[in-house]
mmCIF file of C-alpha atoms in Angstrom:
data_model
loop_
_atom_site.group_PDB
_atom_site.id
_atom_site.type_symbol
_atom_site.label_atom_id
_atom_site.label_comp_id
_atom_site.label_asym_id
_atom_site.label_seq_id
_atom_site.Cartn_x
_atom_site.Cartn_y
_atom_site.Cartn_z
ATOM 1 C CA ALA A 75 -8.411 -0.662 15.916
ATOM 2 C CA GLN A 76 -8.186 -2.536 12.663
ATOM 3 C CA SER A 77 -6.013 -5.396 11.511
ATOM 4 C CA VAL A 78 -5.682 -7.903 8.704
ATOM 5 C CA THR A 79 -4.400 -11.464 8.777
ATOM 6 C CA GLN A 80 -3.296 -13.145 5.592
ATOM 7 C CA LEU A 81 -2.899 -16.878 6.009
ATOM 8 C CA GLY A 82 0.056 -18.282 4.131
ATOM 9 C CA SER A 83 3.042 -16.176 3.214
ATOM 10 C CA HIS A 84 3.426 -18.261 0.060
ATOM 11 C CA VAL A 85 0.855 -20.012 -2.102
ATOM 12 C CA SER A 86 1.858 -22.227 -5.011
ATOM 13 C CA VAL A 87 -0.486 -23.251 -7.812
ATOM 14 C CA SER A 88 -0.153 -24.726 -11.258
ATOM 15 C CA GLU A 89 -1.116 -22.732 -14.311
ATOM 16 C CA GLY A 90 -4.829 -23.167 -14.892
ATOM 17 C CA ALA A 91 -5.589 -24.090 -11.280
ATOM 18 C CA LEU A 92 -7.828 -22.202 -8.875
ATOM 19 C CA VAL A 93 -6.223 -19.369 -6.937
ATOM 20 C CA LEU A 94 -7.385 -18.792 -3.367
ATOM 21 C CA LEU A 95 -5.686 -16.201 -1.168
ATOM 22 C CA ARG A 96 -7.060 -15.837 2.321
ATOM 23 C CA CYS A 97 -7.713 -12.640 4.237
ATOM 24 C CA ASN A 98 -9.392 -12.189 7.596
ATOM 25 C CA TYR A 99 -9.959 -8.814 9.139
ATOM 26 C CA SER A 100 -10.703 -7.243 12.465
ATOM 27 C CA SER A 101 -12.443 -3.896 12.652
ATOM 28 C CA SER A 102 -14.345 -1.968 15.287
ATOM 29 C CA VAL A 103 -16.203 -0.016 12.600
ATOM 30 C CA PRO A 104 -17.857 -1.167 9.371
ATOM 31 C CA PRO A 105 -14.904 -2.096 7.202
ATOM 32 C CA TYR A 106 -13.925 -1.274 3.713
ATOM 33 C CA LEU A 107 -11.655 -3.943 2.265
ATOM 34 C CA PHE A 108 -9.104 -3.864 -0.512
ATOM 35 C CA TRP A 109 -6.852 -6.239 -2.403
ATOM 36 C CA TYR A 110 -3.674 -4.891 -3.965
ATOM 37 C CA VAL A 111 -1.104 -6.646 -6.164
ATOM 38 C CA GLN A 112 2.584 -5.802 -6.221
ATOM 39 C CA TYR A 113 4.893 -6.960 -8.987
ATOM 40 C CA PRO A 114 8.663 -6.955 -8.376
ATOM 41 C CA ASN A 115 10.145 -3.471 -8.089
ATOM 42 C CA GLN A 116 6.779 -1.855 -8.672
ATOM 43 C CA GLY A 117 4.229 -0.079 -6.554
ATOM 44 C CA LEU A 118 0.920 -1.524 -5.465
ATOM 45 C CA GLN A 119 -1.988 -1.727 -7.869
ATOM 46 C CA LEU A 120 -5.598 -1.995 -6.762
ATOM 47 C CA LEU A 121 -7.261 -5.261 -7.796
ATOM 48 C CA LEU A 122 -10.653 -4.677 -6.203
ATOM 49 C CA LYS A 123 -12.393 -3.135 -3.224
ATOM 50 C CA TYR A 124 -15.445 -3.725 -1.073
ATOM 51 C CA THR A 125 -17.240 -0.557 -0.051
ATOM 52 C CA SER A 126 -20.492 -1.906 1.420
ATOM 53 C CA ALA A 127 -22.360 -2.405 -1.844
ATOM 54 C CA ALA A 128 -22.391 -5.914 -3.351
ATOM 55 C CA THR A 129 -20.667 -8.506 -1.188
ATOM 56 C CA LEU A 130 -19.206 -10.260 -4.247
ATOM 57 C CA VAL A 131 -16.726 -7.898 -5.819
ATOM 58 C CA LYS A 132 -15.184 -8.376 -9.242
ATOM 59 C CA GLY A 133 -11.840 -6.855 -10.018
ATOM 60 C CA ILE A 134 -9.258 -6.660 -12.736
ATOM 61 C CA ASN A 135 -7.456 -9.600 -14.334
ATOM 62 C CA GLY A 136 -10.282 -12.030 -13.552
ATOM 63 C CA PHE A 137 -9.999 -11.792 -9.766
ATOM 64 C CA GLU A 138 -12.939 -11.573 -7.407
ATOM 65 C CA ALA A 139 -13.494 -11.544 -3.656
ATOM 66 C CA GLU A 140 -16.459 -12.104 -1.399
ATOM 67 C CA PHE A 141 -17.104 -10.174 1.800
ATOM 68 C CA LYS A 142 -18.406 -12.476 4.516
ATOM 69 C CA LYS A 143 -19.226 -10.554 7.647
ATOM 70 C CA SER A 144 -20.051 -13.654 9.702
ATOM 71 C CA GLU A 145 -16.595 -15.053 8.983
ATOM 72 C CA THR A 146 -14.811 -11.668 8.964
ATOM 73 C CA SER A 147 -13.228 -12.740 5.711
ATOM 74 C CA PHE A 148 -12.483 -11.288 2.301
ATOM 75 C CA HIS A 149 -10.765 -14.074 0.369
ATOM 76 C CA LEU A 150 -9.425 -13.454 -3.122
ATOM 77 C CA THR A 151 -10.081 -16.001 -5.876
ATOM 78 C CA LYS A 152 -9.422 -16.562 -9.544
ATOM 79 C CA PRO A 153 -10.761 -19.619 -11.380
ATOM 80 C CA SER A 154 -7.695 -20.230 -13.518
ATOM 81 C CA ALA A 155 -4.178 -19.051 -12.697
ATOM 82 C CA HIS A 156 -1.941 -17.563 -15.338
ATOM 83 C CA MET A 157 1.822 -17.270 -15.212
ATOM 84 C CA SER A 158 1.469 -13.493 -15.186
ATOM 85 C CA ASP A 159 -0.429 -13.688 -11.863
ATOM 86 C CA ALA A 160 2.786 -14.476 -10.003
ATOM 87 C CA ALA A 161 3.226 -11.541 -7.627
ATOM 88 C CA GLU A 162 2.743 -10.389 -4.029
ATOM 89 C CA TYR A 163 -0.841 -9.802 -2.933
ATOM 90 C CA PHE A 164 -1.861 -7.573 -0.050
ATOM 91 C CA CYS A 165 -5.192 -7.365 1.701
ATOM 92 C CA ALA A 166 -5.989 -4.091 3.463
ATOM 93 C CA VAL A 167 -8.761 -2.718 5.659
ATOM 94 C CA SER A 168 -9.995 0.781 6.264
ATOM 95 C CA GLY A 169 -12.959 2.151 8.124
ATOM 96 C CA ASP A 170 -15.889 4.370 7.243
ATOM 97 C CA THR A 171 -14.325 7.388 8.940
ATOM 98 C CA GLY A 172 -14.450 9.971 6.172
ATOM 99 C CA PHE A 173 -10.848 9.364 5.215
ATOM 100 C CA GLN A 174 -8.901 6.310 4.159
ATOM 101 C CA LYS A 175 -6.296 4.841 6.470
ATOM 102 C CA LEU A 176 -5.268 1.520 5.020
ATOM 103 C CA VAL A 177 -3.978 -1.172 7.353
ATOM 104 C CA PHE A 178 -2.246 -3.844 5.311
ATOM 105 C CA GLY A 179 -1.635 -7.496 5.929
ATOM 106 C CA THR A 180 1.816 -9.003 5.590
ATOM 107 C CA GLY A 181 1.168 -10.194 2.070
ATOM 108 C CA THR A 182 0.984 -13.521 0.241
ATOM 109 C CA ARG A 183 3.380 -14.391 -2.536
ATOM 110 C CA LEU A 184 1.663 -16.297 -5.320
ATOM 111 C CA LEU A 185 3.860 -18.691 -7.261
ATOM 112 C CA VAL A 186 2.541 -20.127 -10.527
ATOM 113 C CA SER A 187 4.220 -23.142 -12.090
ATOM 114 C CA PRO A 188 3.784 -24.292 -15.690
ATOM 115 C CA GLU B 77 -2.111 10.056 -17.758
ATOM 116 C CA ALA B 78 1.126 9.797 -15.813
ATOM 117 C CA GLY B 79 1.072 7.854 -12.590
ATOM 118 C CA VAL B 80 2.712 8.700 -9.292
ATOM 119 C CA VAL B 81 6.360 9.497 -9.874
ATOM 120 C CA GLN B 82 9.040 8.890 -7.282
ATOM 121 C CA SER B 83 12.750 9.545 -7.306
ATOM 122 C CA PRO B 84 15.283 8.269 -6.845
ATOM 123 C CA ARG B 85 14.307 4.633 -7.371
ATOM 124 C CA TYR B 86 17.298 3.390 -5.421
ATOM 125 C CA LYS B 87 19.509 5.049 -2.838
ATOM 126 C CA ILE B 88 22.490 3.701 -0.923
ATOM 127 C CA ILE B 89 23.934 5.764 1.895
ATOM 128 C CA GLU B 90 26.037 5.302 4.982
ATOM 129 C CA LYS B 91 24.450 5.550 8.390
ATOM 130 C CA LYS B 92 24.200 8.997 9.927
ATOM 131 C CA GLN B 93 23.924 10.580 6.464
ATOM 132 C CA PRO B 94 20.829 12.517 5.408
ATOM 133 C CA VAL B 95 18.588 11.342 2.582
ATOM 134 C CA ALA B 96 15.549 12.751 0.791
ATOM 135 C CA PHE B 97 12.865 11.189 -1.349
ATOM 136 C CA TRP B 98 10.679 13.042 -3.800
ATOM 137 C CA CYS B 99 7.135 12.316 -4.925
ATOM 138 C CA ASN B 100 4.994 13.838 -7.667
ATOM 139 C CA PRO B 101 1.367 12.687 -7.325
ATOM 140 C CA ILE B 102 -1.160 12.251 -10.080
ATOM 141 C CA SER B 103 -2.284 15.629 -11.356
ATOM 142 C CA GLY B 104 -5.290 16.925 -9.465
ATOM 143 C CA HIS B 105 -4.945 14.515 -6.549
ATOM 144 C CA ASN B 106 -5.353 16.389 -3.294
ATOM 145 C CA THR B 107 -4.473 13.582 -0.919
ATOM 146 C CA LEU B 108 -0.919 12.283 -0.680
ATOM 147 C CA TYR B 109 0.429 9.446 1.447
ATOM 148 C CA TRP B 110 3.906 8.264 2.397
ATOM 149 C CA TYR B 111 4.293 4.622 3.385
ATOM 150 C CA LEU B 112 7.174 2.555 4.724
ATOM 151 C CA GLN B 113 7.456 -1.030 3.492
ATOM 152 C CA ASN B 114 9.907 -3.291 5.263
ATOM 153 C CA LEU B 115 11.063 -6.473 3.602
ATOM 154 C CA GLY B 116 8.370 -9.128 3.726
ATOM 155 C CA GLN B 117 5.796 -6.766 5.206
ATOM 156 C CA GLY B 118 2.876 -4.718 4.037
ATOM 157 C CA PRO B 119 3.136 -0.944 3.751
ATOM 158 C CA GLU B 120 2.664 1.146 6.890
ATOM 159 C CA LEU B 121 1.405 4.702 6.740
ATOM 160 C CA LEU B 122 3.887 7.365 7.790
ATOM 161 C CA ILE B 123 2.020 10.544 6.934
ATOM 162 C CA ARG B 124 -1.046 11.738 5.024
ATOM 163 C CA TYR B 125 -1.506 15.141 3.441
ATOM 164 C CA GLU B 126 -4.656 16.908 2.408
ATOM 165 C CA ASN B 127 -3.371 19.545 0.009
ATOM 166 C CA GLU B 128 -0.440 21.102 1.885
ATOM 167 C CA GLU B 129 -1.635 20.155 5.375
ATOM 168 C CA ALA B 130 -0.297 17.099 7.171
ATOM 169 C CA VAL B 131 -3.500 15.717 8.685
ATOM 170 C CA ASP B 132 -2.121 12.439 10.044
ATOM 171 C CA ASP B 133 1.545 12.171 10.992
ATOM 172 C CA SER B 134 1.077 10.060 14.095
ATOM 173 C CA GLN B 135 3.289 7.265 12.733
ATOM 174 C CA LEU B 136 6.120 9.502 11.555
ATOM 175 C CA PRO B 137 9.246 9.256 13.778
ATOM 176 C CA LYS B 138 9.654 12.961 14.186
ATOM 177 C CA ASP B 139 13.071 12.842 15.789
ATOM 178 C CA ARG B 140 14.659 11.952 12.459
ATOM 179 C CA PHE B 141 11.933 12.042 9.808
ATOM 180 C CA SER B 142 10.356 15.119 8.282
ATOM 181 C CA ALA B 143 8.091 15.739 5.327
ATOM 182 C CA GLU B 144 6.705 18.646 3.435
ATOM 183 C CA ARG B 145 4.260 19.263 0.636
ATOM 184 C CA LEU B 146 4.735 22.791 -0.543
ATOM 185 C CA LYS B 147 1.940 24.226 -2.685
ATOM 186 C CA GLY B 148 -0.023 21.041 -2.197
ATOM 187 C CA VAL B 149 1.544 19.168 -5.105
ATOM 188 C CA ASP B 150 4.991 17.563 -4.848
ATOM 189 C CA SER B 151 6.192 16.165 -1.580
ATOM 190 C CA THR B 152 9.555 15.411 -0.020
ATOM 191 C CA LEU B 153 10.297 12.945 2.763
ATOM 192 C CA LYS B 154 13.595 13.376 4.584
ATOM 193 C CA ILE B 155 15.549 11.295 7.040
ATOM 194 C CA GLN B 156 18.339 12.865 9.047
ATOM 195 C CA PRO B 157 20.357 11.087 10.239
ATOM 196 C CA ALA B 158 19.659 7.710 8.670
ATOM 197 C CA GLU B 159 20.033 4.545 10.737
ATOM 198 C CA LEU B 160 20.595 0.959 9.646
ATOM 199 C CA GLY B 161 16.995 0.107 10.494
ATOM 200 C CA ASP B 162 15.711 2.653 7.999
ATOM 201 C CA SER B 163 16.608 0.329 5.125
ATOM 202 C CA ALA B 164 13.260 -0.262 3.417
ATOM 203 C CA VAL B 165 11.113 0.795 0.493
ATOM 204 C CA TYR B 166 9.426 4.169 0.796
ATOM 205 C CA LEU B 167 6.185 4.356 -1.153
ATOM 206 C CA CYS B 168 4.213 7.406 -2.126
ATOM 207 C CA ALA B 169 0.535 7.222 -3.035
ATOM 208 C CA SER B 170 -2.132 9.711 -3.995
ATOM 209 C CA SER B 171 -5.889 9.819 -4.268
ATOM 210 C CA ALA B 172 -8.253 12.328 -5.775
ATOM 211 C CA ARG B 173 -9.914 13.286 -2.535
ATOM 212 C CA GLN B 174 -10.192 12.534 1.128
ATOM 213 C CA SER B 175 -12.633 9.665 1.202
ATOM 214 C CA SER B 176 -13.005 6.296 2.859
ATOM 215 C CA THR B 177 -13.382 4.582 -0.489
ATOM 216 C CA ASP B 178 -11.304 6.503 -2.995
ATOM 217 C CA THR B 179 -8.604 4.505 -4.746
ATOM 218 C CA GLN B 180 -5.011 5.123 -3.752
ATOM 219 C CA TYR B 181 -2.522 5.038 -6.603
ATOM 220 C CA PHE B 182 0.984 4.011 -5.650
ATOM 221 C CA GLY B 183 4.304 4.991 -7.090
ATOM 222 C CA PRO B 184 7.105 2.457 -7.676
ATOM 223 C CA GLY B 185 8.849 3.382 -4.444
ATOM 224 C CA THR B 186 12.371 4.314 -3.416
ATOM 225 C CA ARG B 187 14.474 1.452 -2.107
ATOM 226 C CA LEU B 188 16.806 2.766 0.592
ATOM 227 C CA THR B 189 19.835 0.834 1.757
ATOM 228 C CA VAL B 190 21.710 2.164 4.774
ATOM 229 C CA LEU B 191 25.210 0.749 5.250
#
Protein backbone atom coordinates (compact mmCIF):
# COMPACT_ATOMS: atom_id res chain seq x y z
CA ALA A 1 0.00 0.00 0.00
CA GLN A 2 1.09 3.54 -0.65
CA SER A 3 0.19 6.83 0.96
CA VAL A 4 1.28 10.44 1.08
CA THR A 5 1.13 12.92 3.95
CA GLN A 6 1.34 16.62 3.27
CA LEU A 7 1.99 18.61 6.40
CA GLY A 8 0.09 21.88 6.51
CA SER A 9 -3.09 22.42 4.58
CA HIS A 10 -2.11 26.07 4.16
CA VAL A 11 1.29 27.72 3.88
CA SER A 12 1.69 31.48 3.77
CA VAL A 13 4.81 33.26 2.54
CA SER A 14 5.72 36.75 1.47
CA GLU A 15 6.72 37.48 -2.09
CA GLY A 16 10.42 36.79 -2.46
CA ALA A 17 10.58 34.41 0.51
CA LEU A 18 11.54 30.75 0.43
CA VAL A 19 8.77 28.28 -0.33
CA LEU A 20 8.86 24.92 1.43
CA LEU A 21 6.01 22.44 1.03
CA ARG A 22 6.37 19.18 2.88
CA CYS A 23 5.59 15.70 1.63
CA ASN A 24 6.24 12.37 3.31
CA TYR A 25 5.41 9.09 1.69
CA SER A 26 4.87 5.48 2.58
CA SER A 27 5.45 2.78 0.01
CA SER A 28 6.03 -0.96 0.08
CA VAL A 29 7.79 -0.80 -3.29
CA PRO A 30 10.40 1.61 -4.64
CA PRO A 31 8.43 4.81 -5.08
CA TYR A 32 8.08 7.24 -7.87
CA LEU A 33 7.10 10.67 -6.58
CA PHE A 34 5.35 13.58 -8.22
CA TRP A 35 4.40 17.16 -7.44
CA TYR A 36 1.41 18.68 -9.20
CA VAL A 37 0.05 22.24 -9.06
CA GLN A 38 -3.60 23.14 -9.42
CA TYR A 39 -4.77 26.67 -10.13
CA PRO A 40 -8.40 27.60 -9.42
CA ASN A 41 -10.88 25.92 -11.75
CA GLN A 42 -8.11 24.18 -13.64
CA GLY A 43 -6.76 20.68 -13.85
CA LEU A 44 -3.51 19.51 -12.33
CA GLN A 45 -0.21 20.32 -13.97
CA LEU A 46 2.97 18.34 -13.37
CA LEU A 47 5.72 20.38 -11.69
CA LEU A 48 8.32 17.64 -11.40
CA LYS A 49 8.80 13.94 -10.80
CA TYR A 50 11.31 11.59 -9.23
CA THR A 51 11.80 8.36 -11.13
CA SER A 52 14.88 6.88 -9.43
CA ALA A 53 17.50 8.86 -11.32
CA ALA A 54 18.92 11.98 -9.63
CA THR A 55 17.60 12.53 -6.12
CA LEU A 56 17.47 16.31 -6.63
CA VAL A 57 14.83 17.00 -9.23
CA LYS A 58 14.32 20.34 -10.94
CA GLY A 59 10.95 21.25 -12.31
CA ILE A 60 9.11 24.06 -13.99
CA ASN A 61 8.68 27.59 -12.63
CA GLY A 62 11.85 27.39 -10.52
CA PHE A 63 10.65 24.59 -8.24
CA GLU A 64 12.77 21.67 -7.13
CA ALA A 65 12.42 18.71 -4.78
CA GLU A 66 14.82 16.30 -3.16
CA PHE A 67 14.12 12.62 -2.62
CA LYS A 68 15.39 11.49 0.77
CA LYS A 69 14.86 7.80 1.26
CA SER A 70 16.08 7.79 4.87
CA GLU A 71 13.46 10.38 5.76
CA THR A 72 10.80 9.09 3.33
CA SER A 73 10.39 12.66 2.19
CA PHE A 74 10.05 14.59 -1.05
CA HIS A 75 9.73 18.23 -0.03
CA LEU A 76 9.10 20.91 -2.64
CA THR A 77 11.09 24.15 -2.54
CA LYS A 78 11.49 27.40 -4.42
CA PRO A 79 14.06 30.01 -3.40
CA SER A 80 11.89 33.05 -4.05
CA ALA A 81 8.09 33.05 -4.11
CA HIS A 82 6.18 34.94 -6.75
CA MET A 83 2.57 36.05 -6.57
CA SER A 84 1.77 33.72 -9.46
CA ASP A 85 2.83 30.71 -7.33
CA ALA A 86 -0.34 30.99 -5.26
CA ALA A 87 -2.17 27.72 -5.92
CA GLU A 88 -2.89 24.25 -4.51
CA TYR A 89 0.01 21.80 -4.56
CA PHE A 90 -0.37 18.04 -4.48
CA CYS A 91 2.26 15.42 -3.80
CA ALA A 92 1.62 11.95 -5.22
CA VAL A 93 3.28 8.54 -5.08
CA SER A 94 3.24 5.63 -7.45
CA GLY A 95 5.16 2.40 -7.55
CA ASP A 96 7.41 0.69 -10.05
CA THR A 97 4.67 -1.72 -11.12
CA GLY A 98 4.65 -1.24 -14.88
CA PHE A 99 1.71 1.12 -14.72
CA GLN A 100 1.06 4.37 -12.92
CA LYS A 101 -1.44 4.48 -10.09
CA LEU A 102 -1.08 7.84 -8.41
CA VAL A 103 -2.00 8.16 -4.75
CA PHE A 104 -2.34 11.83 -3.89
CA GLY A 105 -1.96 13.71 -0.67
CA THR A 106 -4.64 16.09 0.55
CA GLY A 107 -2.88 19.11 -0.86
CA THR A 108 -1.30 22.30 0.47
CA ARG A 109 -2.62 25.71 -0.46
CA LEU A 110 0.17 28.21 -0.95
CA LEU A 111 -0.71 31.82 -0.19
CA VAL A 112 1.69 34.55 -1.32
CA SER A 113 1.39 38.04 0.11
CA PRO A 114 2.96 41.17 -1.38
CA GLU B 1 -1.35 20.68 -29.31
CA ALA B 2 -4.71 20.59 -27.58
CA GLY B 3 -4.82 19.34 -24.03
CA VAL B 4 -7.34 17.05 -22.41
CA VAL B 5 -10.83 18.34 -23.08
CA GLN B 6 -13.72 17.78 -20.72
CA SER B 7 -17.35 18.78 -20.91
CA PRO B 8 -19.43 20.11 -19.43
CA ARG B 9 -17.32 22.23 -17.09
CA TYR B 10 -20.16 22.62 -14.63
CA LYS B 11 -23.30 20.59 -14.04
CA ILE B 12 -26.10 21.06 -11.53
CA ILE B 13 -28.69 18.34 -11.15
CA GLU B 14 -31.21 17.12 -8.63
CA LYS B 15 -30.59 13.91 -6.76
CA LYS B 16 -31.74 10.71 -8.41
CA GLN B 17 -31.16 12.22 -11.87
CA PRO B 18 -28.63 10.74 -14.29
CA VAL B 19 -25.56 12.66 -15.41
CA ALA B 20 -22.75 12.04 -17.89
CA PHE B 21 -19.31 13.53 -18.31
CA TRP B 22 -17.28 13.44 -21.49
CA CYS B 23 -13.52 13.39 -21.97
CA ASN B 24 -11.36 13.73 -25.07
CA PRO B 25 -7.74 12.82 -24.29
CA ILE B 26 -4.63 14.15 -25.95
CA SER B 27 -4.31 12.72 -29.43
CA GLY B 28 -2.34 9.49 -29.45
CA HIS B 29 -2.61 8.89 -25.71
CA ASN B 30 -3.53 5.28 -25.08
CA THR B 31 -4.05 5.49 -21.34
CA LEU B 32 -7.01 7.37 -19.89
CA TYR B 33 -7.90 7.95 -16.25
CA TRP B 34 -10.99 9.21 -14.44
CA TYR B 35 -10.49 10.73 -11.01
CA LEU B 36 -12.85 12.00 -8.33
CA GLN B 37 -11.76 15.08 -6.37
CA ASN B 38 -13.76 15.99 -3.30
CA LEU B 39 -13.51 19.46 -1.86
CA GLY B 40 -10.25 19.92 0.01
CA GLN B 41 -8.90 16.54 -1.05
CA GLY B 42 -6.54 15.14 -3.61
CA PRO B 43 -7.84 13.26 -6.64
CA GLU B 44 -8.74 9.59 -6.24
CA LEU B 45 -8.60 7.18 -9.15
CA LEU B 46 -11.94 5.79 -10.28
CA ILE B 47 -10.96 3.89 -13.41
CA ARG B 48 -8.04 3.47 -15.81
CA TYR B 49 -8.26 2.49 -19.46
CA GLU B 50 -5.63 1.07 -21.73
CA ASN B 51 -7.06 1.77 -25.17
CA GLU B 52 -10.67 0.57 -24.90
CA GLU B 53 -10.08 -1.86 -22.03
CA ALA B 54 -10.82 -0.92 -18.44
CA VAL B 55 -7.78 -2.40 -16.68
CA ASP B 56 -8.39 -0.99 -13.20
CA ASP B 57 -11.93 -0.18 -12.07
CA SER B 58 -11.57 -1.40 -8.51
CA GLN B 59 -12.48 2.02 -7.07
CA LEU B 60 -15.50 2.62 -9.29
CA PRO B 61 -18.83 2.28 -7.40
CA LYS B 62 -20.41 -0.01 -9.92
CA ASP B 63 -23.91 0.14 -8.50
CA ARG B 64 -24.35 3.67 -9.84
CA PHE B 65 -21.25 4.55 -11.85
CA SER B 66 -20.35 3.31 -15.30
CA ALA B 67 -17.77 4.28 -17.87
CA GLU B 68 -16.92 3.47 -21.42
CA ARG B 69 -14.19 4.26 -23.90
CA LEU B 70 -15.42 3.26 -27.30
CA LYS B 71 -12.76 2.97 -30.01
CA GLY B 72 -10.11 3.74 -27.45
CA VAL B 73 -10.34 7.52 -27.76
CA ASP B 74 -13.11 9.52 -26.08
CA SER B 75 -14.56 8.38 -22.81
CA THR B 76 -17.80 8.91 -20.95
CA LEU B 77 -18.39 8.57 -17.22
CA LYS B 78 -21.99 8.20 -16.09
CA ILE B 79 -23.75 8.32 -12.76
CA GLN B 80 -27.26 6.97 -12.42
CA PRO B 81 -28.87 7.87 -10.13
CA ALA B 82 -26.86 10.71 -8.63
CA GLU B 83 -26.73 11.17 -4.86
CA LEU B 84 -25.94 14.24 -2.79
CA GLY B 85 -22.54 12.80 -1.91
CA ASP B 86 -21.54 12.68 -5.56
CA SER B 87 -21.02 16.45 -5.57
CA ALA B 88 -17.35 16.81 -6.51
CA VAL B 89 -15.01 17.55 -9.38
CA TYR B 90 -14.52 14.76 -11.89
CA LEU B 91 -11.13 14.89 -13.57
CA CYS B 92 -9.99 13.12 -16.68
CA ALA B 93 -6.31 12.54 -17.44
CA SER B 94 -4.37 10.83 -20.18
CA SER B 95 -0.85 9.59 -20.76
CA ALA B 96 0.93 8.38 -23.84
CA ARG B 97 1.45 4.85 -22.62
CA GLN B 98 1.09 2.51 -19.71
CA SER B 99 4.19 3.22 -17.69
CA SER B 100 5.16 3.82 -14.10
CA THR B 101 6.79 7.12 -14.98
CA ASP B 102 4.86 8.60 -17.88
CA THR B 103 3.36 12.02 -17.26
CA GLN B 104 -0.39 12.25 -16.78
CA TYR B 105 -2.02 15.29 -18.34
CA PHE B 106 -5.18 16.47 -16.65
CA GLY B 107 -8.22 18.17 -18.04
CA PRO B 108 -9.92 21.08 -16.25
CA GLY B 109 -12.55 18.83 -14.72
CA THR B 110 -16.33 18.83 -14.46
CA ARG B 111 -17.73 20.29 -11.27
CA LEU B 112 -20.89 18.42 -10.33
CA THR B 113 -23.39 19.79 -7.85
CA VAL B 114 -26.22 17.51 -6.75
CA LEU B 115 -29.15 19.26 -5.07
